[in-house]
Amino acid sequence: MLTPGVTIGILGGGQLGRMTALAAARLGYRTHVFATEPDSPAAQVCADATVAAYDDRAALRQFAEAVDVATFEFENIPADAVREVAALKPVMPRPEILEISQDRLREKEFLNRIGVATTTYREIADAPALATALANLAAIPGGSAVLKSARMGYDGKGQVMVSATSDPGEAWLQMGGPRGVLERFIDFQCEASVIVARGGDGAMAIYPPVENRHVNHILDTTIAPASLPPETARTAEAIACGIATRLDLVGVLAVEMFVTKDGALLVNELAPRPHNSGHWTIDACATSQFEQLVRAICGLPLGSTERHADAVMKNLIGDEIETWRDAIGDPTARLHLYGKRIVRAGRKMGHVTRLTPRSS
Ligand code: AMP
């Protein structure tokens, strides 16, 4: 067990690292962030920070020497950087899990191999292959699909909606990656996610499924809990626990799913780290997803996921940051700002969680 007082290293300097560092500090742990930019949201609240590129091996080694355990807060940290740290200190979740989640094809192959349903998909190697796949789409009535970059996509980056009439060359360029995944477009009932924490002893703590509403492919609002039929909610939880176990995860895993019109669950994405759809747990649960991560990687017992309120979490994206003045005066609102100085369209600047008494 790593007891309070030791140093947790966090690869990545974003808001997830920031909120993990705040949870760690509450339990008496020190944190050291490795980020590529100075004054990152995480570095503002960490005891120590390294500012260097992810391919700076000397800086990664120095970082590893300075910490007792390390984790990551962002999927797109290069796997080599994580391995460099893992050669010197334990990294949790283990780097192999990060590598699965970094590549949509590997992720879907893994899920299908363990019997978890995903959208129907196929690998697309280049624009001519896309042309053939789009011609096949014409055979499906109303057939539309989403072309996604296999790697480095998040918040809708590297994604293009396509149909049989799309120009394959243009769609390929717009997607912008060296390899693509073409997925059947799902006219879903809603999107849900489940967050599960798992300790080194295999114990798990799970939060109820939540409903996620996206705007322009970016998470806008999370409603906790999701209003799913109890059986669907239990199935969603079982899927998440099964994946965490098969990954031999130590840490926190978010499983994003589509709930189809006939109530089936298709897993869309895995994130082996705290997730935007779990921010509500800070204000509405006995233990937040961030504290669970700290507990899991330090070998502490996981905390209770008891929910003491229902919650709606609204991201403050781009200019929406200006609404912080309304939130600060609202007694039902809990305001979280990430300390980002530059406002950009589509940039997550903060979030507000509004609490209401538990309905069930
Ligand atoms: P992703 O980066 O895969 O999480 O996609 C971001 C968002 O785009 C999802 O949360 C959905 O709202 C939407 N989306 C992605 N893939 C599909 C799909 N196959 N069918 C319908 N909507 C999708």
Short mmCIF file of C-alpha atoms and ligand atoms in Angstrom, two decimals:
data_model
loop_
_atom_site.label_atom_id
_atom_site.label_comp_id
_atom_site.label_asym_id
_atom_site.label_seq_id
_atom_site.Cartn_x
_atom_site.Cartn_y
_atom_site.Cartn_z
CA MET A 1 0.00 0.00 0.00
CA LEU A 2 1.24 3.48 -0.81
CA THR A 3 0.30 5.53 2.21
CA PRO A 4 -0.57 9.25 2.23
CA GLY A 5 2.53 11.39 1.86
CA VAL A 6 3.97 9.61 -1.16
CA THR A 7 3.94 11.18 -4.63
CA ILE A 8 1.58 10.24 -7.43
CA GLY A 9 2.79 11.08 -10.93
CA ILE A 10 0.21 12.20 -13.47
CA LEU A 11 1.02 12.09 -17.18
CA GLY A 12 -1.05 14.82 -18.85
CA GLY A 13 -1.89 18.28 -17.64
CA GLY A 14 -5.61 18.67 -18.34
CA GLN A 15 -8.65 19.04 -16.12
CA LEU A 16 -8.79 15.31 -15.39
CA GLY A 17 -5.29 15.52 -13.96
CA ARG A 18 -6.29 18.64 -12.05
CA MET A 19 -9.28 16.98 -10.40
CA THR A 20 -7.25 13.83 -9.67
CA ALA A 21 -4.59 15.98 -8.00
CA LEU A 22 -7.22 17.76 -5.90
CA ALA A 23 -8.64 14.41 -4.75
CA ALA A 24 -5.14 13.14 -4.00
CA ALA A 25 -4.32 16.26 -1.97
CA ARG A 26 -7.44 15.78 0.15
CA LEU A 27 -6.09 12.37 1.16
CA GLY A 28 -2.63 13.77 1.88
CA TYR A 29 -0.84 12.58 -1.26
CA ARG A 30 1.54 14.75 -3.23
CA THR A 31 1.24 14.92 -6.99
CA HIS A 32 3.72 15.61 -9.76
CA VAL A 33 2.37 16.36 -13.22
CA PHE A 34 4.14 15.81 -16.52
CA ALA A 35 2.70 18.16 -19.15
CA THR A 36 3.85 19.57 -22.45
CA GLU A 37 2.68 23.12 -21.70
CA PRO A 38 3.52 25.38 -18.76
CA ASP A 39 0.71 26.47 -16.42
CA SER A 40 -1.50 23.54 -17.34
CA PRO A 41 -4.77 23.02 -15.41
CA ALA A 42 -3.18 20.13 -13.49
CA ALA A 43 0.15 21.85 -12.82
CA GLN A 44 -1.69 24.77 -11.18
CA VAL A 45 -2.72 22.46 -8.32
CA CYS A 46 0.15 19.94 -8.19
CA ALA A 47 3.13 20.16 -5.84
CA ASP A 48 5.57 19.58 -8.69
CA ALA A 49 5.48 19.83 -12.45
CA THR A 50 7.70 18.76 -15.31
CA VAL A 51 7.18 20.65 -18.55
CA ALA A 52 8.65 18.68 -21.43
CA ALA A 53 7.75 16.90 -24.64
CA TYR A 54 6.47 13.32 -24.44
CA ASP A 55 9.52 12.16 -26.40
CA ASP A 56 11.99 13.73 -23.96
CA ARG A 57 13.26 10.50 -22.47
CA ALA A 58 15.54 12.16 -19.92
CA ALA A 59 12.63 14.25 -18.60
CA LEU A 60 10.41 11.15 -18.44
CA ARG A 61 13.06 9.27 -16.48
CA GLN A 62 13.53 12.17 -14.06
CA PHE A 63 9.77 12.33 -13.60
CA ALA A 64 9.66 8.59 -12.90
CA GLU A 65 12.47 8.91 -10.35
CA ALA A 66 10.52 11.61 -8.53
CA VAL A 67 7.24 9.69 -8.11
CA ASP A 68 6.16 6.50 -6.33
CA VAL A 69 3.43 5.47 -8.76
CA ALA A 70 2.18 7.02 -11.99
CA THR A 71 -1.06 7.24 -13.91
CA PHE A 72 -2.27 9.07 -17.02
CA GLU A 73 -5.17 11.40 -17.55
CA PHE A 74 -5.41 11.42 -21.32
CA GLU A 75 -5.56 8.52 -23.81
CA ASN A 76 -3.37 10.11 -26.41
CA ILE A 77 -0.19 10.19 -24.33
CA PRO A 78 2.27 8.34 -26.59
CA ALA A 79 2.61 4.73 -25.48
CA ASP A 80 6.42 4.99 -25.61
CA ALA A 81 6.35 7.77 -23.01
CA VAL A 82 4.24 5.66 -20.68
CA ARG A 83 6.54 2.67 -21.18
CA GLU A 84 9.60 4.78 -20.38
CA VAL A 85 8.04 5.65 -17.02
CA ALA A 86 6.79 2.08 -16.48
CA ALA A 87 10.36 0.77 -16.78
CA LEU A 88 11.17 2.60 -13.55
CA LYS A 89 7.95 2.87 -11.53
CA PRO A 90 4.55 1.18 -11.50
CA VAL A 91 2.13 2.76 -13.97
CA MET A 92 -1.56 2.09 -13.38
CA PRO A 93 -3.69 1.27 -15.29
CA ARG A 94 -1.01 -0.85 -16.99
CA PRO A 95 0.30 0.60 -20.29
CA GLU A 96 -1.16 -2.27 -22.39
CA ILE A 97 -4.66 -1.05 -21.45
CA LEU A 98 -3.81 2.44 -22.65
CA GLU A 99 -2.60 0.99 -25.94
CA ILE A 100 -5.89 -0.82 -26.49
CA SER A 101 -7.91 2.32 -25.82
CA GLN A 102 -5.67 4.46 -28.06
CA ASP A 103 -6.66 2.58 -31.16
CA ARG A 104 -10.33 2.21 -32.08
CA LEU A 105 -9.64 -0.96 -34.07
CA ARG A 106 -7.74 -2.70 -31.29
CA GLU A 107 -10.42 -1.59 -28.86
CA LYS A 108 -13.28 -3.02 -30.93
CA GLU A 109 -11.35 -6.23 -31.63
CA PHE A 110 -10.73 -6.65 -27.91
CA LEU A 111 -14.38 -6.00 -27.06
CA ASN A 112 -15.72 -8.38 -29.69
CA ARG A 113 -13.19 -11.04 -28.61
CA ILE A 114 -14.52 -10.94 -25.04
CA GLY A 115 -18.11 -11.06 -26.29
CA VAL A 116 -19.05 -7.38 -25.91
CA ALA A 117 -21.17 -5.94 -28.73
CA THR A 118 -19.97 -2.85 -30.61
CA THR A 119 -21.27 -1.08 -33.70
CA THR A 120 -20.69 -2.99 -36.94
CA TYR A 121 -17.40 -1.67 -38.30
CA ARG A 122 -14.64 -2.28 -40.74
CA GLU A 123 -11.06 -1.12 -41.05
CA ILE A 124 -10.38 1.33 -43.87
CA ALA A 125 -6.79 1.54 -45.08
CA ASP A 126 -7.07 4.32 -47.67
CA ALA A 127 -9.42 6.42 -49.84
CA PRO A 128 -9.94 3.69 -52.51
CA ALA A 129 -10.97 1.24 -49.75
CA LEU A 130 -13.37 3.87 -48.49
CA ALA A 131 -14.83 4.23 -51.98
CA THR A 132 -15.58 0.48 -52.07
CA ALA A 133 -17.09 0.54 -48.58
CA LEU A 134 -19.29 3.52 -49.44
CA ALA A 135 -20.54 1.75 -52.57
CA ASN A 136 -21.61 -1.14 -50.32
CA LEU A 137 -23.42 1.34 -48.07
CA ALA A 138 -25.74 2.12 -50.98
CA ALA A 139 -27.24 -1.35 -50.49
CA ILE A 140 -28.39 -0.43 -46.96
CA PRO A 141 -31.59 1.67 -46.95
CA GLY A 142 -30.82 5.10 -45.46
CA GLY A 143 -27.33 3.74 -44.91
CA SER A 144 -25.07 6.24 -43.29
CA ALA A 145 -21.87 5.68 -41.41
CA VAL A 146 -19.23 7.46 -39.41
CA LEU A 147 -15.64 7.44 -40.59
CA LYS A 148 -13.29 7.79 -37.64
CA SER A 149 -9.54 8.05 -37.43
CA ALA A 150 -8.31 4.84 -35.74
CA ARG A 151 -5.99 6.85 -33.52
CA MET A 152 -5.78 10.27 -31.88
CA GLY A 153 -9.48 11.04 -32.09
CA TYR A 154 -11.39 12.56 -29.21
CA ASP A 155 -14.27 15.00 -28.75
CA GLY A 156 -15.37 14.34 -32.31
CA LYS A 157 -11.95 15.18 -33.79
CA GLY A 158 -11.11 12.99 -36.78
CA GLN A 159 -14.77 12.03 -37.41
CA VAL A 160 -16.83 12.45 -40.57
CA MET A 161 -20.41 11.42 -41.28
CA VAL A 162 -20.60 9.67 -44.65
CA SER A 163 -23.18 8.09 -46.91
CA ALA A 164 -23.17 6.34 -50.27
CA THR A 165 -23.11 9.71 -52.04
CA SER A 166 -20.12 11.13 -50.14
CA ASP A 167 -16.90 11.87 -51.98
CA PRO A 168 -14.47 9.27 -50.57
CA GLY A 169 -11.35 11.33 -51.27
CA GLU A 170 -12.75 14.36 -49.49
CA ALA A 171 -14.06 12.34 -46.52
CA TRP A 172 -10.67 10.63 -46.18
CA LEU A 173 -8.85 13.97 -46.07
CA GLN A 174 -11.35 15.41 -43.62
CA MET A 175 -10.88 12.42 -41.29
CA GLY A 176 -7.18 13.16 -41.44
CA GLY A 177 -5.65 9.95 -40.04
CA PRO A 178 -3.43 7.29 -41.62
CA ARG A 179 -5.97 4.52 -40.85
CA GLY A 180 -9.70 4.69 -40.43
CA VAL A 181 -12.65 2.80 -39.00
CA LEU A 182 -15.98 2.94 -40.77
CA GLU A 183 -18.82 2.39 -38.33
CA ARG A 184 -22.51 1.91 -38.94
CA PHE A 185 -24.34 5.08 -37.85
CA ILE A 186 -26.58 4.21 -34.92
CA ASP A 187 -29.88 6.03 -34.60
CA PHE A 188 -29.75 5.47 -30.85
CA GLN A 189 -32.34 6.03 -28.16
CA CYS A 190 -29.70 7.62 -25.95
CA GLU A 191 -26.05 7.47 -25.02
CA ALA A 192 -25.03 6.14 -21.64
CA SER A 193 -21.81 5.49 -19.78
CA VAL A 194 -20.78 3.51 -16.77
CA ILE A 195 -17.76 4.21 -14.61
CA VAL A 196 -16.17 1.44 -12.63
CA ALA A 197 -13.16 1.50 -10.33
CA ARG A 198 -11.14 -1.65 -9.75
CA GLY A 199 -8.43 -2.31 -7.19
CA GLY A 200 -5.38 -4.55 -7.42
CA ASP A 201 -7.26 -7.17 -5.38
CA GLY A 202 -10.02 -7.31 -8.02
CA ALA A 203 -12.57 -5.46 -5.87
CA MET A 204 -14.84 -3.18 -7.90
CA ALA A 205 -16.92 -0.09 -7.12
CA ILE A 206 -19.44 0.96 -9.72
CA TYR A 207 -21.46 4.12 -10.32
CA PRO A 208 -24.93 3.91 -11.85
CA PRO A 209 -25.23 4.37 -15.62
CA VAL A 210 -25.64 8.00 -16.65
CA GLU A 211 -27.11 9.54 -19.78
CA ASN A 212 -24.82 11.64 -21.94
CA ARG A 213 -25.98 14.27 -24.39
CA HIS A 214 -23.50 15.44 -26.99
CA VAL A 215 -23.47 18.62 -29.06
CA ASN A 216 -21.16 18.62 -32.10
CA HIS A 217 -19.73 15.27 -30.90
CA ILE A 218 -18.62 16.86 -27.62
CA LEU A 219 -20.18 15.89 -24.31
CA ASP A 220 -22.52 18.69 -23.27
CA THR A 221 -24.62 17.30 -20.43
CA THR A 222 -24.61 14.24 -18.19
CA ILE A 223 -27.77 13.21 -16.36
CA ALA A 224 -27.20 11.00 -13.33
CA PRO A 225 -28.65 8.49 -13.03
CA ALA A 226 -29.84 7.63 -16.56
CA SER A 227 -33.53 6.78 -16.74
CA LEU A 228 -33.03 3.29 -18.17
CA PRO A 229 -35.17 0.25 -17.43
CA PRO A 230 -33.61 -1.46 -14.37
CA GLU A 231 -32.63 -4.50 -16.39
CA THR A 232 -30.80 -2.41 -19.00
CA ALA A 233 -29.01 -0.53 -16.22
CA ARG A 234 -27.91 -3.81 -14.61
CA THR A 235 -26.72 -5.14 -17.98
CA ALA A 236 -24.72 -1.94 -18.58
CA GLU A 237 -23.06 -2.31 -15.18
CA ALA A 238 -22.28 -5.97 -15.82
CA ILE A 239 -20.70 -5.10 -19.19
CA ALA A 240 -18.47 -2.47 -17.54
CA CYS A 241 -17.41 -4.81 -14.72
CA GLY A 242 -16.69 -7.59 -17.22
CA ILE A 243 -14.47 -5.32 -19.31
CA ALA A 244 -12.57 -4.02 -16.26
CA THR A 245 -11.95 -7.59 -15.12
CA ARG A 246 -10.83 -8.84 -18.55
CA LEU A 247 -8.47 -5.86 -18.83
CA ASP A 248 -7.14 -6.62 -15.35
CA LEU A 249 -7.60 -2.92 -14.71
CA VAL A 250 -6.25 -1.18 -11.65
CA GLY A 251 -7.76 2.28 -11.74
CA VAL A 252 -10.90 3.76 -13.21
CA LEU A 253 -12.59 2.81 -16.47
CA ALA A 254 -15.38 4.61 -18.32
CA VAL A 255 -17.42 2.59 -20.78
CA GLU A 256 -19.42 4.64 -23.29
CA MET A 257 -22.40 2.91 -24.84
CA PHE A 258 -25.21 3.50 -27.30
CA VAL A 259 -28.64 2.38 -26.13
CA THR A 260 -30.38 1.36 -29.33
CA LYS A 261 -34.08 1.94 -30.02
CA ASP A 262 -34.77 -1.70 -29.13
CA GLY A 263 -32.89 -1.42 -25.85
CA ALA A 264 -29.66 -3.18 -26.85
CA LEU A 265 -26.32 -1.88 -25.60
CA LEU A 266 -23.41 -1.32 -27.98
CA VAL A 267 -20.10 -0.23 -26.52
CA ASN A 268 -18.70 2.77 -28.38
CA GLU A 269 -15.53 3.63 -26.49
CA LEU A 270 -13.40 2.80 -23.48
CA ALA A 271 -11.49 5.35 -21.42
CA PRO A 272 -9.18 3.82 -18.81
CA ARG A 273 -9.15 6.97 -16.70
CA PRO A 274 -11.60 9.33 -14.99
CA HIS A 275 -14.15 10.53 -17.52
CA ASN A 276 -16.11 13.70 -18.18
CA SER A 277 -19.36 11.77 -17.60
CA GLY A 278 -18.18 11.04 -14.05
CA HIS A 279 -17.59 14.62 -12.92
CA TRP A 280 -20.96 14.60 -11.15
CA THR A 281 -19.56 12.06 -8.68
CA ILE A 282 -17.48 14.83 -7.03
CA ASP A 283 -20.60 16.56 -5.76
CA ALA A 284 -23.20 13.80 -5.61
CA CYS A 285 -21.40 10.70 -4.31
CA ALA A 286 -19.62 9.64 -1.15
CA THR A 287 -16.44 9.04 -3.17
CA SER A 288 -15.65 10.72 -6.49
CA GLN A 289 -14.24 8.93 -9.51
CA PHE A 290 -10.99 10.85 -8.95
CA GLU A 291 -10.64 9.66 -5.36
CA GLN A 292 -11.35 6.10 -6.55
CA LEU A 293 -8.41 6.38 -8.95
CA VAL A 294 -6.13 7.53 -6.15
CA ARG A 295 -7.38 4.73 -3.89
CA ALA A 296 -7.01 2.06 -6.59
CA ILE A 297 -3.48 2.94 -7.65
CA CYS A 298 -2.28 3.40 -4.08
CA GLY A 299 -3.73 0.06 -2.96
CA LEU A 300 -6.26 1.63 -0.56
CA PRO A 301 -9.73 0.09 -0.27
CA LEU A 302 -12.13 1.57 -2.82
CA GLY A 303 -14.66 4.06 -1.46
CA SER A 304 -18.44 3.90 -1.34
CA THR A 305 -20.18 5.00 -4.53
CA GLU A 306 -23.32 5.89 -2.53
CA ARG A 307 -25.21 8.64 -4.35
CA HIS A 308 -26.67 11.26 -2.04
CA ALA A 309 -28.35 13.30 -4.79
CA ASP A 310 -29.37 13.13 -8.42
CA ALA A 311 -27.25 15.35 -10.62
CA VAL A 312 -27.09 17.11 -13.96
CA MET A 313 -23.60 18.06 -15.08
CA LYS A 314 -23.29 20.73 -17.77
CA ASN A 315 -19.94 21.32 -19.42
CA LEU A 316 -18.94 24.93 -19.93
CA ILE A 317 -17.55 24.83 -23.45
CA GLY A 318 -15.85 27.80 -25.12
CA ASP A 319 -17.78 31.02 -24.47
CA GLU A 320 -20.17 29.26 -22.09
CA ILE A 321 -17.51 29.93 -19.48
CA GLU A 322 -19.13 33.38 -19.16
CA THR A 323 -22.12 31.77 -17.42
CA TRP A 324 -19.98 31.07 -14.36
CA ARG A 325 -21.43 34.24 -12.84
CA ASP A 326 -24.94 32.73 -12.88
CA ALA A 327 -23.73 29.44 -11.45
CA ILE A 328 -21.81 31.02 -8.59
CA GLY A 329 -25.00 32.59 -7.25
CA ASP A 330 -27.14 29.47 -7.64
CA PRO A 331 -27.42 27.46 -4.42
CA THR A 332 -28.16 24.24 -6.34
CA ALA A 333 -25.06 24.61 -8.51
CA ARG A 334 -21.51 23.41 -7.86
CA LEU A 335 -19.08 25.29 -10.09
CA HIS A 336 -15.77 23.85 -11.27
CA LEU A 337 -13.42 25.96 -13.40
CA TYR A 338 -10.25 24.51 -14.89
CA GLY A 339 -7.98 27.55 -14.86
CA LYS A 340 -7.58 27.70 -18.65
CA ARG A 341 -6.57 31.19 -19.68
CA ILE A 342 -7.40 30.92 -23.36
CA VAL A 343 -11.01 30.42 -24.41
CA ARG A 344 -11.42 28.49 -27.65
CA ALA A 345 -14.54 27.17 -29.38
CA GLY A 346 -15.06 23.55 -28.33
CA ARG A 347 -12.62 23.81 -25.40
CA LYS A 348 -13.83 22.44 -22.08
CA MET A 349 -13.36 25.37 -19.69
CA GLY A 350 -15.25 24.09 -16.66
CA HIS A 351 -18.46 22.41 -15.60
CA VAL A 352 -21.44 22.99 -13.36
CA THR A 353 -23.19 20.21 -11.46
CA ARG A 354 -26.73 20.86 -10.27
CA LEU A 355 -28.07 18.62 -7.56
CA THR A 356 -31.65 17.57 -6.82
CA PRO A 357 -32.94 15.15 -4.17
CA ARG A 358 -32.63 11.49 -5.16
CA SER A 359 -35.64 10.29 -7.11
CA SER A 360 -35.04 6.59 -6.48
P1 AMP B 1 -16.62 9.06 -30.12
O1 AMP B 1 -15.42 9.91 -30.33
O2 AMP B 1 -16.55 7.72 -30.79
O3 AMP B 1 -16.96 8.93 -28.65
O4 AMP B 1 -17.85 9.83 -30.77
C1 AMP B 1 -18.30 11.06 -30.25
C2 AMP B 1 -19.81 11.13 -30.38
O5 AMP B 1 -20.20 11.07 -31.77
C3 AMP B 1 -20.54 9.97 -29.74
O6 AMP B 1 -20.68 10.15 -28.36
C4 AMP B 1 -21.86 10.02 -30.50
O7 AMP B 1 -22.67 11.08 -30.04
C5 AMP B 1 -21.42 10.34 -31.91
N1 AMP B 1 -21.16 9.06 -32.62
C6 AMP B 1 -19.98 8.44 -32.72
N2 AMP B 1 -20.08 7.27 -33.40
C7 AMP B 1 -21.38 7.13 -33.74
C8 AMP B 1 -22.14 6.12 -34.44
N3 AMP B 1 -21.56 5.04 -34.93
N4 AMP B 1 -23.48 6.32 -34.56
C9 AMP B 1 -24.07 7.43 -34.07
N5 AMP B 1 -23.41 8.42 -33.41
C10 AMP B 1 -22.09 8.28 -33.23
#
